[in-house]
Amino acid sequence: MSRSASLAARIGQLTGLAVRDARVVGAQHGYQHLMLTLPGGRRAFAKALAGPAKALKASAEALATPGADAGPSGQTAGAFAAEANGLRWLAEAAAVPVPEVLAVGPEALVISMIPPGPATPEAAFGFGTDLARLHAAGAAGFGAPWPGFIASLPLDNTPDAADWPHWYAQRRLLPFLTRAVDAGALRSPEARLVEEVVDRIGSLAGPAEPPSRIHGDCWAGNVLWSGGRGWLIDPAAHGGHRETDLAMLALFGAPDLDRILAGYNDTVPLAAGWRARIPLHQLHPLLVHACLYGASYREQVGSAARAALAI
C-alpha cells in the first residue's frame, strides 16, 4: 500500500469518512496537517495526532481529565473537540465565514477546504464589518462550556460570574504566567510586571462590556482570504472581550489592518481608549508564546506589561 493510501485509510479509520487520497502538507504543535480528497473530488483539510495508534490511545487516556497535558510531545486529544466546538459556535452567528466541520474525534479533525485568494483592502474592510457582527452576536458569559486549547496548551474556559477583568486575570494571565516562570521563560522582573497588571486589572480594562463571541486566537495567520472575504480558522473561541481579537490582529501585522478597523468601527464603534488597551489584550498571547517558545518572548512580555500599566 502506498503512503498516500495508508494515510487515507488511517484518516478514514479515525473519522469514519470515506477518504480517497491523503497527503501530508505540514505539521505544527505535534499535529500532522493533511490535504484530503473525498468521494466526488471534494477537497478537505485535516489535522491528526502524529504517531502510532497505541501512542494515540495513550494520549487520549492521559487527557481524560480536561486541561491535562498529553505527555512531552505536547499532543492533546481534547484540542480537536475544542476547535470543532469553536468553529460551530462561531458559525452560528452567520457573520464571519468559517470552514465546515466534516468530522472530529480524539485523534483527528477534518474541515472543508477553503481555496486561497488575495487579501485586498475591500476584503479587509468587509472582514472588519463581519468581525464586528460576530462579536455583537454575544455569548452567555465569559468563558465557554467546553475545555479550551490554544496551540497545544490547555485553556481554562470555566465560565465565571465575575466581570471580564477578573476573568481575564484568573483564566488567561495567571495560569500562563505561572507556566512561563516554571519553564524558565520569564524571570522575576517580567513576572512582577505581569503581577502588577493583575493587581490593577480593574482600572486598566476600560469601560465594562458584555461578553462578545470572539475567536480568541485571531492573529493574521488564522485569517484566510477567499472569495473576497476573510475566513476564520483555528479558533480558541469563547465569550470574551471584543478588543482581544483586534489586539491579536495587530500583534503580528494583519494585512490592511487600518481597513479592517475602519470596517469594524463603522459597524459597531469601539469604546474610547481602545488603542491604549491593546498591550493589555496582547499580554495573554505573548505569555502563551513564552510558554511555547521560551525566553525569546521575555522582552515582549515585559514591554506589553509596562505599556498596559502606563494606561
PDB file of C-alpha atoms in Angstrom:
ATOM      1  CA  MET A   1       0.000   0.000   0.000  1.00  0.00           C
ATOM      2  CA  SER A   2       1.350   3.458  -0.933  1.00  0.00           C
ATOM      3  CA  ARG A   3       1.961   6.072   1.758  1.00  0.00           C
ATOM      4  CA  SER A   4      -0.934   8.158   0.417  1.00  0.00           C
ATOM      5  CA  ALA A   5      -3.308   5.203   0.531  1.00  0.00           C
ATOM      6  CA  SER A   6      -2.089   4.298   4.017  1.00  0.00           C
ATOM      7  CA  LEU A   7      -2.721   7.838   5.257  1.00  0.00           C
ATOM      8  CA  ALA A   8      -6.149   7.869   3.616  1.00  0.00           C
ATOM      9  CA  ALA A   9      -7.037   4.593   5.317  1.00  0.00           C
ATOM     10  CA  ARG A  10      -5.806   5.915   8.688  1.00  0.00           C
ATOM     11  CA  ILE A  11      -7.824   9.148   8.466  1.00  0.00           C
ATOM     12  CA  GLY A  12     -10.832   7.182   7.312  1.00  0.00           C
ATOM     13  CA  GLN A  13     -10.498   4.873  10.301  1.00  0.00           C
ATOM     14  CA  LEU A  14     -10.151   7.800  12.720  1.00  0.00           C
ATOM     15  CA  THR A  15     -13.053   9.848  11.348  1.00  0.00           C
ATOM     16  CA  GLY A  16     -15.448   7.459   9.624  1.00  0.00           C
ATOM     17  CA  LEU A  17     -15.136   9.435   6.375  1.00  0.00           C
ATOM     18  CA  ALA A  18     -14.512   7.838   3.013  1.00  0.00           C
ATOM     19  CA  VAL A  19     -11.105   9.259   2.037  1.00  0.00           C
ATOM     20  CA  ARG A  20      -9.794   8.650  -1.479  1.00  0.00           C
ATOM     21  CA  ASP A  21      -6.415  10.289  -1.060  1.00  0.00           C
ATOM     22  CA  ALA A  22      -4.390  11.963   1.691  1.00  0.00           C
ATOM     23  CA  ARG A  23      -1.039  13.697   1.708  1.00  0.00           C
ATOM     24  CA  VAL A  24       0.887  15.461   4.449  1.00  0.00           C
ATOM     25  CA  VAL A  25       1.333  19.179   3.752  1.00  0.00           C
ATOM     26  CA  GLY A  26       2.853  20.276   7.053  1.00  0.00           C
ATOM     27  CA  ALA A  27       2.966  19.882  10.802  1.00  0.00           C
ATOM     28  CA  GLN A  28       2.632  22.150  13.822  1.00  0.00           C
ATOM     29  CA  HIS A  29       2.336  21.744  17.596  1.00  0.00           C
ATOM     30  CA  GLY A  30       2.601  17.953  17.304  1.00  0.00           C
ATOM     31  CA  TYR A  31      -0.158  17.650  14.681  1.00  0.00           C
ATOM     32  CA  GLN A  32       0.126  16.480  11.089  1.00  0.00           C
ATOM     33  CA  HIS A  33      -1.619  18.681   8.511  1.00  0.00           C
ATOM     34  CA  LEU A  34      -3.108  16.744   5.604  1.00  0.00           C
ATOM     35  CA  MET A  35      -4.836  17.535   2.334  1.00  0.00           C
ATOM     36  CA  LEU A  36      -7.659  15.075   1.671  1.00  0.00           C
ATOM     37  CA  THR A  37      -9.636  14.126  -1.393  1.00  0.00           C
ATOM     38  CA  LEU A  38     -13.114  12.802  -0.627  1.00  0.00           C
ATOM     39  CA  PRO A  39     -15.544  10.991  -2.966  1.00  0.00           C
ATOM     40  CA  GLY A  40     -16.663  13.182  -5.845  1.00  0.00           C
ATOM     41  CA  GLY A  41     -13.360  15.047  -5.775  1.00  0.00           C
ATOM     42  CA  ARG A  42     -14.261  17.271  -2.815  1.00  0.00           C
ATOM     43  CA  ARG A  43     -11.178  18.615  -1.058  1.00  0.00           C
ATOM     44  CA  ALA A  44     -10.802  18.784   2.707  1.00  0.00           C
ATOM     45  CA  PHE A  45      -8.170  19.665   5.278  1.00  0.00           C
ATOM     46  CA  ALA A  46      -7.302  17.505   8.282  1.00  0.00           C
ATOM     47  CA  LYS A  47      -5.267  17.712  11.454  1.00  0.00           C
ATOM     48  CA  ALA A  48      -4.236  14.446  13.058  1.00  0.00           C
ATOM     49  CA  LEU A  49      -2.125  13.451  16.015  1.00  0.00           C
ATOM     50  CA  ALA A  50       1.198  12.154  14.811  1.00  0.00           C
ATOM     51  CA  GLY A  51       2.263   8.690  15.970  1.00  0.00           C
ATOM     52  CA  PRO A  52       1.110   5.084  16.018  1.00  0.00           C
ATOM     53  CA  ALA A  53      -2.349   4.094  17.195  1.00  0.00           C
ATOM     54  CA  LYS A  54      -1.060   2.779  20.539  1.00  0.00           C
ATOM     55  CA  ALA A  55       0.556   6.135  21.315  1.00  0.00           C
ATOM     56  CA  LEU A  56      -2.582   7.972  20.255  1.00  0.00           C
ATOM     57  CA  LYS A  57      -4.696   5.836  22.553  1.00  0.00           C
ATOM     58  CA  ALA A  58      -2.352   6.568  25.450  1.00  0.00           C
ATOM     59  CA  SER A  59      -2.573  10.271  24.627  1.00  0.00           C
ATOM     60  CA  ALA A  60      -6.364  10.175  24.728  1.00  0.00           C
ATOM     61  CA  GLU A  61      -6.392   8.301  28.041  1.00  0.00           C
ATOM     62  CA  ALA A  62      -3.940  10.795  29.540  1.00  0.00           C
ATOM     63  CA  LEU A  63      -6.399  13.555  28.695  1.00  0.00           C
ATOM     64  CA  ALA A  64      -9.449  12.028  30.323  1.00  0.00           C
ATOM     65  CA  THR A  65      -9.239  14.984  32.721  1.00  0.00           C
ATOM     66  CA  PRO A  66      -9.940  18.260  30.838  1.00  0.00           C
ATOM     67  CA  GLY A  67      -6.943  20.556  30.661  1.00  0.00           C
ATOM     68  CA  ALA A  68      -4.289  17.888  31.283  1.00  0.00           C
ATOM     69  CA  ASP A  69      -1.219  17.651  29.074  1.00  0.00           C
ATOM     70  CA  ALA A  70      -0.649  14.616  26.884  1.00  0.00           C
ATOM     71  CA  GLY A  71       2.985  13.984  27.646  1.00  0.00           C
ATOM     72  CA  PRO A  72       6.194  15.564  26.429  1.00  0.00           C
ATOM     73  CA  SER A  73       5.132  15.791  22.778  1.00  0.00           C
ATOM     74  CA  GLY A  74       2.506  18.400  23.666  1.00  0.00           C
ATOM     75  CA  GLN A  75      -0.094  16.446  21.676  1.00  0.00           C
ATOM     76  CA  THR A  76      -3.558  16.858  23.126  1.00  0.00           C
ATOM     77  CA  ALA A  77      -6.531  14.648  22.472  1.00  0.00           C
ATOM     78  CA  GLY A  78      -9.056  17.318  23.516  1.00  0.00           C
ATOM     79  CA  ALA A  79      -7.796  20.033  21.188  1.00  0.00           C
ATOM     80  CA  PHE A  80      -9.754  18.792  18.178  1.00  0.00           C
ATOM     81  CA  ALA A  81     -13.057  18.801  20.060  1.00  0.00           C
ATOM     82  CA  ALA A  82     -12.336  22.319  21.296  1.00  0.00           C
ATOM     83  CA  GLU A  83     -11.582  23.540  17.776  1.00  0.00           C
ATOM     84  CA  ALA A  84     -14.705  21.879  16.353  1.00  0.00           C
ATOM     85  CA  ASN A  85     -16.883  23.341  19.106  1.00  0.00           C
ATOM     86  CA  GLY A  86     -15.410  26.766  18.445  1.00  0.00           C
ATOM     87  CA  LEU A  87     -15.943  26.602  14.677  1.00  0.00           C
ATOM     88  CA  ARG A  88     -19.566  25.525  15.077  1.00  0.00           C
ATOM     89  CA  TRP A  89     -20.234  28.208  17.687  1.00  0.00           C
ATOM     90  CA  LEU A  90     -18.726  30.937  15.519  1.00  0.00           C
ATOM     91  CA  ALA A  91     -20.724  29.671  12.526  1.00  0.00           C
ATOM     92  CA  GLU A  92     -23.973  30.086  14.469  1.00  0.00           C
ATOM     93  CA  ALA A  93     -23.512  33.864  14.337  1.00  0.00           C
ATOM     94  CA  ALA A  94     -23.667  33.823  10.490  1.00  0.00           C
ATOM     95  CA  ALA A  95     -21.165  36.686  10.433  1.00  0.00           C
ATOM     96  CA  VAL A  96     -17.547  35.745   9.617  1.00  0.00           C
ATOM     97  CA  PRO A  97     -17.401  32.615   7.428  1.00  0.00           C
ATOM     98  CA  VAL A  98     -15.645  29.568   8.903  1.00  0.00           C
ATOM     99  CA  PRO A  99     -14.876  26.113   7.485  1.00  0.00           C
ATOM    100  CA  GLU A 100     -17.473  23.379   7.940  1.00  0.00           C
ATOM    101  CA  VAL A 101     -16.599  20.651  10.442  1.00  0.00           C
ATOM    102  CA  LEU A 102     -16.840  17.384   8.482  1.00  0.00           C
ATOM    103  CA  ALA A 103     -15.619  15.000  11.187  1.00  0.00           C
ATOM    104  CA  VAL A 104     -13.977  15.180  14.590  1.00  0.00           C
ATOM    105  CA  GLY A 105     -12.607  12.668  17.076  1.00  0.00           C
ATOM    106  CA  PRO A 106      -9.932  12.468  19.776  1.00  0.00           C
ATOM    107  CA  GLU A 107      -7.224  11.894  17.174  1.00  0.00           C
ATOM    108  CA  ALA A 108      -8.269  13.916  14.106  1.00  0.00           C
ATOM    109  CA  LEU A 109     -10.302  16.854  12.833  1.00  0.00           C
ATOM    110  CA  VAL A 110     -11.486  17.251   9.238  1.00  0.00           C
ATOM    111  CA  ILE A 111     -12.831  20.547   7.891  1.00  0.00           C
ATOM    112  CA  SER A 112     -13.845  21.828   4.485  1.00  0.00           C
ATOM    113  CA  MET A 113     -11.088  23.205   2.282  1.00  0.00           C
ATOM    114  CA  ILE A 114     -11.069  26.979   1.737  1.00  0.00           C
ATOM    115  CA  PRO A 115      -9.472  27.941  -1.605  1.00  0.00           C
ATOM    116  CA  PRO A 116      -6.950  30.766  -1.102  1.00  0.00           C
ATOM    117  CA  GLY A 117      -7.495  34.230  -2.512  1.00  0.00           C
ATOM    118  CA  PRO A 118      -5.895  37.663  -2.261  1.00  0.00           C
ATOM    119  CA  ALA A 119      -6.093  39.946   0.758  1.00  0.00           C
ATOM    120  CA  THR A 120      -7.423  43.202  -0.691  1.00  0.00           C
ATOM    121  CA  PRO A 121      -8.373  46.475   1.027  1.00  0.00           C
ATOM    122  CA  GLU A 122     -12.004  45.801   0.088  1.00  0.00           C
ATOM    123  CA  ALA A 123     -11.908  42.313   1.610  1.00  0.00           C
ATOM    124  CA  ALA A 124     -10.244  43.718   4.731  1.00  0.00           C
ATOM    125  CA  PHE A 125     -12.982  46.325   5.205  1.00  0.00           C
ATOM    126  CA  GLY A 126     -15.642  43.631   4.779  1.00  0.00           C
ATOM    127  CA  PHE A 127     -13.845  41.378   7.252  1.00  0.00           C
ATOM    128  CA  GLY A 128     -13.890  44.183   9.809  1.00  0.00           C
ATOM    129  CA  THR A 129     -17.638  44.526   9.292  1.00  0.00           C
ATOM    130  CA  ASP A 130     -18.136  40.762   9.642  1.00  0.00           C
ATOM    131  CA  LEU A 131     -15.954  40.617  12.763  1.00  0.00           C
ATOM    132  CA  ALA A 132     -17.992  43.375  14.424  1.00  0.00           C
ATOM    133  CA  ARG A 133     -21.180  41.411  13.670  1.00  0.00           C
ATOM    134  CA  LEU A 134     -19.621  38.243  15.081  1.00  0.00           C
ATOM    135  CA  HIS A 135     -18.715  39.971  18.334  1.00  0.00           C
ATOM    136  CA  ALA A 136     -22.152  41.558  18.553  1.00  0.00           C
ATOM    137  CA  ALA A 137     -23.742  38.089  18.434  1.00  0.00           C
ATOM    138  CA  GLY A 138     -22.604  37.836  22.039  1.00  0.00           C
ATOM    139  CA  ALA A 139     -22.110  34.967  24.459  1.00  0.00           C
ATOM    140  CA  ALA A 140     -23.866  33.658  27.541  1.00  0.00           C
ATOM    141  CA  GLY A 141     -20.946  34.764  29.707  1.00  0.00           C
ATOM    142  CA  PHE A 142     -17.183  34.978  29.845  1.00  0.00           C
ATOM    143  CA  GLY A 143     -15.711  31.552  29.074  1.00  0.00           C
ATOM    144  CA  ALA A 144     -17.193  28.585  27.239  1.00  0.00           C
ATOM    145  CA  PRO A 145     -18.949  25.302  28.090  1.00  0.00           C
ATOM    146  CA  TRP A 146     -16.028  23.229  26.724  1.00  0.00           C
ATOM    147  CA  PRO A 147     -12.357  22.873  27.760  1.00  0.00           C
ATOM    148  CA  GLY A 148     -10.253  25.107  25.562  1.00  0.00           C
ATOM    149  CA  PHE A 149      -6.869  24.951  23.857  1.00  0.00           C
ATOM    150  CA  ILE A 150      -4.573  27.485  22.260  1.00  0.00           C
ATOM    151  CA  ALA A 151      -1.970  25.782  20.066  1.00  0.00           C
ATOM    152  CA  SER A 152      -1.120  22.686  22.165  1.00  0.00           C
ATOM    153  CA  LEU A 153      -1.731  24.351  25.545  1.00  0.00           C
ATOM    154  CA  PRO A 154      -4.906  23.955  27.610  1.00  0.00           C
ATOM    155  CA  LEU A 155      -7.097  26.990  28.209  1.00  0.00           C
ATOM    156  CA  ASP A 156      -9.314  27.253  31.272  1.00  0.00           C
ATOM    157  CA  ASN A 157     -12.680  28.234  29.788  1.00  0.00           C
ATOM    158  CA  THR A 158     -14.597  27.769  33.041  1.00  0.00           C
ATOM    159  CA  PRO A 159     -17.412  30.349  32.983  1.00  0.00           C
ATOM    160  CA  ASP A 160     -17.320  32.874  35.787  1.00  0.00           C
ATOM    161  CA  ALA A 161     -19.973  35.220  37.074  1.00  0.00           C
ATOM    162  CA  ALA A 162     -17.296  37.845  37.675  1.00  0.00           C
ATOM    163  CA  ASP A 163     -16.615  40.706  35.286  1.00  0.00           C
ATOM    164  CA  TRP A 164     -14.192  40.407  32.372  1.00  0.00           C
ATOM    165  CA  PRO A 165     -11.122  41.930  34.099  1.00  0.00           C
ATOM    166  CA  HIS A 166     -11.257  39.348  36.897  1.00  0.00           C
ATOM    167  CA  TRP A 167     -11.955  36.516  34.433  1.00  0.00           C
ATOM    168  CA  TYR A 168      -9.075  37.569  32.162  1.00  0.00           C
ATOM    169  CA  ALA A 169      -6.636  37.793  35.066  1.00  0.00           C
ATOM    170  CA  GLN A 170      -7.622  34.439  36.581  1.00  0.00           C
ATOM    171  CA  ARG A 171      -8.212  32.402  33.415  1.00  0.00           C
ATOM    172  CA  ARG A 172      -5.710  33.881  30.958  1.00  0.00           C
ATOM    173  CA  LEU A 173      -2.879  35.793  32.628  1.00  0.00           C
ATOM    174  CA  LEU A 174      -2.029  33.981  35.858  1.00  0.00           C
ATOM    175  CA  PRO A 175      -2.053  30.366  34.535  1.00  0.00           C
ATOM    176  CA  PHE A 176       0.334  31.211  31.695  1.00  0.00           C
ATOM    177  CA  LEU A 177       2.482  33.434  33.872  1.00  0.00           C
ATOM    178  CA  THR A 178       2.971  30.516  36.267  1.00  0.00           C
ATOM    179  CA  ARG A 179       3.760  28.134  33.404  1.00  0.00           C
ATOM    180  CA  ALA A 180       6.239  30.550  31.803  1.00  0.00           C
ATOM    181  CA  VAL A 181       8.063  31.210  35.085  1.00  0.00           C
ATOM    182  CA  ASP A 182       8.225  27.490  35.922  1.00  0.00           C
ATOM    183  CA  ALA A 183       9.690  26.808  32.476  1.00  0.00           C
ATOM    184  CA  GLY A 184      12.343  29.498  32.923  1.00  0.00           C
ATOM    185  CA  ALA A 185      10.986  31.595  30.057  1.00  0.00           C
ATOM    186  CA  LEU A 186      10.358  34.597  32.335  1.00  0.00           C
ATOM    187  CA  ARG A 187      12.433  35.985  35.175  1.00  0.00           C
ATOM    188  CA  SER A 188      11.346  37.826  38.298  1.00  0.00           C
ATOM    189  CA  PRO A 189      11.302  41.350  36.752  1.00  0.00           C
ATOM    190  CA  GLU A 190       8.872  40.339  33.998  1.00  0.00           C
ATOM    191  CA  ALA A 191       6.799  38.254  36.412  1.00  0.00           C
ATOM    192  CA  ARG A 192       6.449  41.198  38.798  1.00  0.00           C
ATOM    193  CA  LEU A 193       5.251  43.440  35.962  1.00  0.00           C
ATOM    194  CA  VAL A 194       2.553  40.940  34.967  1.00  0.00           C
ATOM    195  CA  GLU A 195       1.544  40.531  38.603  1.00  0.00           C
ATOM    196  CA  GLU A 196       1.166  44.303  38.852  1.00  0.00           C
ATOM    197  CA  VAL A 197      -1.114  44.234  35.799  1.00  0.00           C
ATOM    198  CA  VAL A 198      -3.217  41.582  37.544  1.00  0.00           C
ATOM    199  CA  ASP A 199      -3.361  43.686  40.708  1.00  0.00           C
ATOM    200  CA  ARG A 200      -4.528  46.755  38.770  1.00  0.00           C
ATOM    201  CA  ILE A 201      -6.649  44.974  36.155  1.00  0.00           C
ATOM    202  CA  GLY A 202      -9.895  46.628  37.217  1.00  0.00           C
ATOM    203  CA  SER A 203      -8.581  50.118  36.495  1.00  0.00           C
ATOM    204  CA  LEU A 204      -6.751  49.122  33.303  1.00  0.00           C
ATOM    205  CA  ALA A 205      -9.538  47.267  31.471  1.00  0.00           C
ATOM    206  CA  GLY A 206     -11.632  50.263  30.385  1.00  0.00           C
ATOM    207  CA  PRO A 207     -15.420  50.519  30.316  1.00  0.00           C
ATOM    208  CA  ALA A 208     -17.388  47.372  31.140  1.00  0.00           C
ATOM    209  CA  GLU A 209     -18.633  45.493  28.074  1.00  0.00           C
ATOM    210  CA  PRO A 210     -20.952  42.495  27.702  1.00  0.00           C
ATOM    211  CA  PRO A 211     -19.411  39.149  26.672  1.00  0.00           C
ATOM    212  CA  SER A 212     -18.604  39.055  22.945  1.00  0.00           C
ATOM    213  CA  ARG A 213     -18.420  35.980  20.721  1.00  0.00           C
ATOM    214  CA  ILE A 214     -14.690  36.064  19.970  1.00  0.00           C
ATOM    215  CA  HIS A 215     -12.256  33.910  18.016  1.00  0.00           C
ATOM    216  CA  GLY A 216      -9.699  34.070  20.817  1.00  0.00           C
ATOM    217  CA  ASP A 217      -6.542  33.492  18.722  1.00  0.00           C
ATOM    218  CA  CYS A 218      -7.210  35.975  15.940  1.00  0.00           C
ATOM    219  CA  TRP A 219      -3.708  36.603  14.631  1.00  0.00           C
ATOM    220  CA  ALA A 220      -3.146  37.204  10.924  1.00  0.00           C
ATOM    221  CA  GLY A 221      -2.272  33.549  10.228  1.00  0.00           C
ATOM    222  CA  ASN A 222      -5.719  32.449  11.385  1.00  0.00           C
ATOM    223  CA  VAL A 223      -7.475  34.656   8.827  1.00  0.00           C
ATOM    224  CA  LEU A 224      -7.767  33.106   5.362  1.00  0.00           C
ATOM    225  CA  TRP A 225      -8.718  35.276   2.385  1.00  0.00           C
ATOM    226  CA  SER A 226     -11.037  33.596  -0.091  1.00  0.00           C
ATOM    227  CA  GLY A 227     -13.772  34.795  -2.434  1.00  0.00           C
ATOM    228  CA  GLY A 228     -13.305  38.406  -1.393  1.00  0.00           C
ATOM    229  CA  ARG A 229     -13.878  37.691   2.309  1.00  0.00           C
ATOM    230  CA  GLY A 230     -11.832  36.937   5.402  1.00  0.00           C
ATOM    231  CA  TRP A 231     -12.445  33.471   6.887  1.00  0.00           C
ATOM    232  CA  LEU A 232     -11.546  32.432  10.436  1.00  0.00           C
ATOM    233  CA  ILE A 233      -9.736  29.173  11.228  1.00  0.00           C
ATOM    234  CA  ASP A 234      -8.081  27.601  14.301  1.00  0.00           C
ATOM    235  CA  PRO A 235     -10.226  29.290  16.940  1.00  0.00           C
ATOM    236  CA  ALA A 236      -9.767  29.358  20.682  1.00  0.00           C
ATOM    237  CA  ALA A 237     -13.344  30.612  20.770  1.00  0.00           C
ATOM    238  CA  HIS A 238     -15.096  31.759  23.929  1.00  0.00           C
ATOM    239  CA  GLY A 239     -17.125  34.558  25.408  1.00  0.00           C
ATOM    240  CA  GLY A 240     -14.596  37.317  25.925  1.00  0.00           C
ATOM    241  CA  HIS A 241     -13.760  40.956  25.250  1.00  0.00           C
ATOM    242  CA  ARG A 242     -14.038  42.128  21.649  1.00  0.00           C
ATOM    243  CA  GLU A 243     -10.839  44.175  21.899  1.00  0.00           C
ATOM    244  CA  THR A 244      -8.929  40.898  22.337  1.00  0.00           C
ATOM    245  CA  ASP A 245      -9.443  39.844  18.713  1.00  0.00           C
ATOM    246  CA  LEU A 246      -8.457  43.286  17.421  1.00  0.00           C
ATOM    247  CA  ALA A 247      -5.309  43.319  19.566  1.00  0.00           C
ATOM    248  CA  MET A 248      -4.347  39.903  18.182  1.00  0.00           C
ATOM    249  CA  LEU A 249      -4.749  41.144  14.606  1.00  0.00           C
ATOM    250  CA  ALA A 250      -2.316  43.959  15.438  1.00  0.00           C
ATOM    251  CA  LEU A 251       0.203  41.715  17.201  1.00  0.00           C
ATOM    252  CA  PHE A 252       1.680  40.059  14.117  1.00  0.00           C
ATOM    253  CA  GLY A 253       0.585  42.504  11.423  1.00  0.00           C
ATOM    254  CA  ALA A 254      -2.672  41.625   9.672  1.00  0.00           C
ATOM    255  CA  PRO A 255      -2.750  42.947   6.079  1.00  0.00           C
ATOM    256  CA  ASP A 256      -4.673  46.215   5.628  1.00  0.00           C
ATOM    257  CA  LEU A 257      -5.318  46.418   9.359  1.00  0.00           C
ATOM    258  CA  ASP A 258      -6.449  50.037   9.013  1.00  0.00           C
ATOM    259  CA  ARG A 259      -9.216  48.910   6.640  1.00  0.00           C
ATOM    260  CA  ILE A 260     -10.243  46.083   8.997  1.00  0.00           C
ATOM    261  CA  LEU A 261     -10.528  48.581  11.841  1.00  0.00           C
ATOM    262  CA  ALA A 262     -12.443  51.046   9.667  1.00  0.00           C
ATOM    263  CA  GLY A 263     -14.991  48.381   8.708  1.00  0.00           C
ATOM    264  CA  TYR A 264     -15.299  47.317  12.324  1.00  0.00           C
ATOM    265  CA  ASN A 265     -15.705  50.816  13.752  1.00  0.00           C
ATOM    266  CA  ASP A 266     -18.261  51.757  11.092  1.00  0.00           C
ATOM    267  CA  THR A 267     -20.381  48.777  12.146  1.00  0.00           C
ATOM    268  CA  VAL A 268     -20.014  48.745  15.942  1.00  0.00           C
ATOM    269  CA  PRO A 269     -17.976  51.696  17.278  1.00  0.00           C
ATOM    270  CA  LEU A 270     -15.199  50.844  19.708  1.00  0.00           C
ATOM    271  CA  ALA A 271     -15.029  52.278  23.225  1.00  0.00           C
ATOM    272  CA  ALA A 272     -12.868  55.309  23.867  1.00  0.00           C
ATOM    273  CA  GLY A 273      -9.264  54.467  24.696  1.00  0.00           C
ATOM    274  CA  TRP A 274      -9.265  51.061  22.989  1.00  0.00           C
ATOM    275  CA  ARG A 275      -5.923  51.661  21.271  1.00  0.00           C
ATOM    276  CA  ALA A 276      -4.203  52.258  24.610  1.00  0.00           C
ATOM    277  CA  ARG A 277      -5.546  48.922  25.852  1.00  0.00           C
ATOM    278  CA  ILE A 278      -4.032  46.890  23.002  1.00  0.00           C
ATOM    279  CA  PRO A 279      -0.958  45.843  25.084  1.00  0.00           C
ATOM    280  CA  LEU A 280      -3.228  44.593  27.878  1.00  0.00           C
ATOM    281  CA  HIS A 281      -5.001  42.256  25.459  1.00  0.00           C
ATOM    282  CA  GLN A 282      -1.724  41.222  23.806  1.00  0.00           C
ATOM    283  CA  LEU A 283      -0.248  40.172  27.128  1.00  0.00           C
ATOM    284  CA  HIS A 284      -2.014  36.802  27.136  1.00  0.00           C
ATOM    285  CA  PRO A 285      -0.885  35.660  23.652  1.00  0.00           C
ATOM    286  CA  LEU A 286       2.650  36.837  24.432  1.00  0.00           C
ATOM    287  CA  LEU A 287       2.629  34.740  27.606  1.00  0.00           C
ATOM    288  CA  VAL A 288       1.397  31.796  25.512  1.00  0.00           C
ATOM    289  CA  HIS A 289       4.325  32.295  23.136  1.00  0.00           C
ATOM    290  CA  ALA A 290       6.730  32.455  26.070  1.00  0.00           C
ATOM    291  CA  CYS A 291       5.346  29.107  27.265  1.00  0.00           C
ATOM    292  CA  LEU A 292       5.691  27.574  23.806  1.00  0.00           C
ATOM    293  CA  TYR A 293       8.941  29.115  22.587  1.00  0.00           C
ATOM    294  CA  GLY A 294      10.818  30.174  25.703  1.00  0.00           C
ATOM    295  CA  ALA A 295      12.847  33.208  26.667  1.00  0.00           C
ATOM    296  CA  SER A 296      12.838  34.737  23.169  1.00  0.00           C
ATOM    297  CA  TYR A 297       9.489  36.322  24.134  1.00  0.00           C
ATOM    298  CA  ARG A 298      10.721  37.599  27.523  1.00  0.00           C
ATOM    299  CA  GLU A 299      11.328  41.173  26.343  1.00  0.00           C
ATOM    300  CA  GLN A 300       7.970  41.434  24.552  1.00  0.00           C
ATOM    301  CA  VAL A 301       6.087  40.232  27.638  1.00  0.00           C
ATOM    302  CA  GLY A 302       7.821  42.852  29.752  1.00  0.00           C
ATOM    303  CA  SER A 303       7.187  45.604  27.187  1.00  0.00           C
ATOM    304  CA  ALA A 304       3.488  44.746  26.894  1.00  0.00           C
ATOM    305  CA  ALA A 305       3.089  44.728  30.682  1.00  0.00           C
ATOM    306  CA  ARG A 306       4.806  48.105  31.018  1.00  0.00           C
ATOM    307  CA  ALA A 307       2.635  49.561  28.252  1.00  0.00           C
ATOM    308  CA  ALA A 308      -0.524  48.193  29.866  1.00  0.00           C
ATOM    309  CA  LEU A 309       0.452  49.758  33.189  1.00  0.00           C
ATOM    310  CA  ALA A 310       1.020  53.119  31.506  1.00  0.00           C
ATOM    311  CA  ILE A 311      -2.671  53.485  30.577  1.00  0.00           C
TER     312      ILE A 311
END
